[in-house]
């Protein structure tokens, strides 16, 4: 992980990539963190990291959790796109 603070979505992408394969507890914990967080941007990057990293055994073990997280991310993305720009 980086030593300087990163935006949440960048930290999550790194955490997903660093999460050991086969560790259902760590994967589930990370997915719960994502589901419980308001994420203002980087939704597609997080979804891509999930798809790239959990592409075999974990995907089957955590299929429902992964689906729920993707739904959460897509809902967050939709909400962020609907917000009026603060730069008016």
PDB file of C-alpha atoms in Angstrom:
ATOM      1  CA  UNK A   1       0.000   0.000   0.000  1.00  0.00           C
ATOM      2  CA  UNK A   2       0.982   3.580  -0.594  1.00  0.00           C
ATOM      3  CA  UNK A   3       2.383   5.653   2.265  1.00  0.00           C
ATOM      4  CA  UNK A   4       0.413   8.764   1.303  1.00  0.00           C
ATOM      5  CA  UNK A   5      -3.357   8.921   1.751  1.00  0.00           C
ATOM      6  CA  UNK A   6      -5.335   7.914  -1.319  1.00  0.00           C
ATOM      7  CA  UNK A   7      -8.938   8.432  -2.362  1.00  0.00           C
ATOM      8  CA  UNK A   8     -11.140   5.623  -1.042  1.00  0.00           C
ATOM      9  CA  UNK A   9     -11.673   3.953  -4.411  1.00  0.00           C
ATOM     10  CA  UNK A  10      -7.913   3.778  -5.064  1.00  0.00           C
ATOM     11  CA  UNK A  11      -7.276   2.277  -1.615  1.00  0.00           C
ATOM     12  CA  UNK A  12     -10.002  -0.310  -2.168  1.00  0.00           C
ATOM     13  CA  UNK A  13      -8.623  -1.305  -5.573  1.00  0.00           C
ATOM     14  CA  UNK A  14      -5.183  -1.841  -3.984  1.00  0.00           C
ATOM     15  CA  UNK A  15      -6.703  -3.798  -1.090  1.00  0.00           C
ATOM     16  CA  UNK A  16      -8.598  -6.054  -3.524  1.00  0.00           C
ATOM     17  CA  UNK A  17      -5.425  -6.725  -5.497  1.00  0.00           C
ATOM     18  CA  UNK A  18      -3.475  -7.425  -2.283  1.00  0.00           C
ATOM     19  CA  UNK A  19      -6.134  -9.716  -0.803  1.00  0.00           C
ATOM     20  CA  UNK A  20      -4.821 -13.284  -0.800  1.00  0.00           C
ATOM     21  CA  UNK A  21      -6.612 -15.765  -3.021  1.00  0.00           C
ATOM     22  CA  UNK A  22      -8.573 -18.348  -1.072  1.00  0.00           C
ATOM     23  CA  UNK A  23      -9.028 -16.201   2.023  1.00  0.00           C
ATOM     24  CA  UNK A  24     -12.821 -16.104   2.249  1.00  0.00           C
ATOM     25  CA  UNK A  25     -12.777 -14.194   5.556  1.00  0.00           C
ATOM     26  CA  UNK A  26     -10.602 -11.384   4.189  1.00  0.00           C
ATOM     27  CA  UNK A  27     -12.603 -11.188   0.979  1.00  0.00           C
ATOM     28  CA  UNK A  28     -15.910 -11.097   2.871  1.00  0.00           C
ATOM     29  CA  UNK A  29     -14.584  -8.395   5.223  1.00  0.00           C
ATOM     30  CA  UNK A  30     -13.455  -6.243   2.327  1.00  0.00           C
ATOM     31  CA  UNK A  31     -16.767  -6.684   0.506  1.00  0.00           C
ATOM     32  CA  UNK A  32     -18.684  -5.693   3.684  1.00  0.00           C
ATOM     33  CA  UNK A  33     -16.544  -2.567   3.992  1.00  0.00           C
ATOM     34  CA  UNK A  34     -17.420  -1.588   0.422  1.00  0.00           C
ATOM     35  CA  UNK A  35     -21.138  -2.249   0.962  1.00  0.00           C
ATOM     36  CA  UNK A  36     -21.140  -0.119   4.108  1.00  0.00           C
ATOM     37  CA  UNK A  37     -19.441   2.890   2.523  1.00  0.00           C
ATOM     38  CA  UNK A  38     -20.655   5.858   0.525  1.00  0.00           C
ATOM     39  CA  UNK A  39     -18.350   5.911  -2.483  1.00  0.00           C
ATOM     40  CA  UNK A  40     -18.344   9.146  -4.505  1.00  0.00           C
ATOM     41  CA  UNK A  41     -16.266   7.969  -7.476  1.00  0.00           C
ATOM     42  CA  UNK A  42     -14.164   5.172  -8.949  1.00  0.00           C
ATOM     43  CA  UNK A  43     -17.060   2.697  -9.055  1.00  0.00           C
ATOM     44  CA  UNK A  44     -16.040   1.151 -12.386  1.00  0.00           C
ATOM     45  CA  UNK A  45     -12.431   0.748 -11.205  1.00  0.00           C
ATOM     46  CA  UNK A  46     -13.580  -1.115  -8.090  1.00  0.00           C
ATOM     47  CA  UNK A  47     -15.887  -3.378 -10.117  1.00  0.00           C
ATOM     48  CA  UNK A  48     -13.060  -4.122 -12.560  1.00  0.00           C
ATOM     49  CA  UNK A  49     -10.693  -4.962  -9.699  1.00  0.00           C
ATOM     50  CA  UNK A  50     -13.308  -7.313  -8.226  1.00  0.00           C
ATOM     51  CA  UNK A  51     -13.854  -9.009 -11.599  1.00  0.00           C
ATOM     52  CA  UNK A  52     -10.123  -9.310 -12.279  1.00  0.00           C
ATOM     53  CA  UNK A  53      -9.173 -10.616  -8.841  1.00  0.00           C
ATOM     54  CA  UNK A  54     -12.084 -12.839  -7.872  1.00  0.00           C
ATOM     55  CA  UNK A  55     -12.270 -14.761 -11.108  1.00  0.00           C
ATOM     56  CA  UNK A  56     -12.114 -18.336  -9.907  1.00  0.00           C
ATOM     57  CA  UNK A  57     -12.737 -20.125  -6.573  1.00  0.00           C
ATOM     58  CA  UNK A  58     -13.572 -16.994  -4.555  1.00  0.00           C
ATOM     59  CA  UNK A  59     -16.159 -15.931  -7.110  1.00  0.00           C
ATOM     60  CA  UNK A  60     -18.135 -19.111  -6.491  1.00  0.00           C
ATOM     61  CA  UNK A  61     -17.647 -18.966  -2.709  1.00  0.00           C
ATOM     62  CA  UNK A  62     -18.662 -15.299  -2.482  1.00  0.00           C
ATOM     63  CA  UNK A  63     -21.005 -15.078  -5.448  1.00  0.00           C
ATOM     64  CA  UNK A  64     -23.902 -13.478  -3.539  1.00  0.00           C
ATOM     65  CA  UNK A  65     -21.651 -11.021  -1.707  1.00  0.00           C
ATOM     66  CA  UNK A  66     -19.926  -9.997  -4.954  1.00  0.00           C
ATOM     67  CA  UNK A  67     -23.302  -9.454  -6.653  1.00  0.00           C
ATOM     68  CA  UNK A  68     -24.509  -7.327  -3.711  1.00  0.00           C
ATOM     69  CA  UNK A  69     -21.335  -5.225  -3.751  1.00  0.00           C
ATOM     70  CA  UNK A  70     -21.618  -4.636  -7.493  1.00  0.00           C
ATOM     71  CA  UNK A  71     -25.261  -3.610  -7.065  1.00  0.00           C
ATOM     72  CA  UNK A  72     -24.212  -1.231  -4.267  1.00  0.00           C
ATOM     73  CA  UNK A  73     -21.454   0.253  -6.420  1.00  0.00           C
ATOM     74  CA  UNK A  74     -23.774   0.742  -9.383  1.00  0.00           C
ATOM     75  CA  UNK A  75     -26.363   2.418  -7.124  1.00  0.00           C
ATOM     76  CA  UNK A  76     -23.650   4.673  -5.691  1.00  0.00           C
ATOM     77  CA  UNK A  77     -22.500   5.526  -9.218  1.00  0.00           C
ATOM     78  CA  UNK A  78     -26.049   6.389 -10.278  1.00  0.00           C
ATOM     79  CA  UNK A  79     -26.518   8.619  -7.220  1.00  0.00           C
ATOM     80  CA  UNK A  80     -23.230  10.433  -7.836  1.00  0.00           C
ATOM     81  CA  UNK A  81     -24.183  11.046 -11.488  1.00  0.00           C
ATOM     82  CA  UNK A  82     -27.534  12.498 -10.441  1.00  0.00           C
ATOM     83  CA  UNK A  83     -26.087  14.970  -7.934  1.00  0.00           C
ATOM     84  CA  UNK A  84     -25.963  18.540  -9.234  1.00  0.00           C
ATOM     85  CA  UNK A  85     -22.458  19.824  -9.772  1.00  0.00           C
ATOM     86  CA  UNK A  86     -21.113  21.922  -6.882  1.00  0.00           C
ATOM     87  CA  UNK A  87     -19.058  23.919  -9.399  1.00  0.00           C
ATOM     88  CA  UNK A  88     -22.058  25.867 -10.777  1.00  0.00           C
TER      89      UNK A  88
END
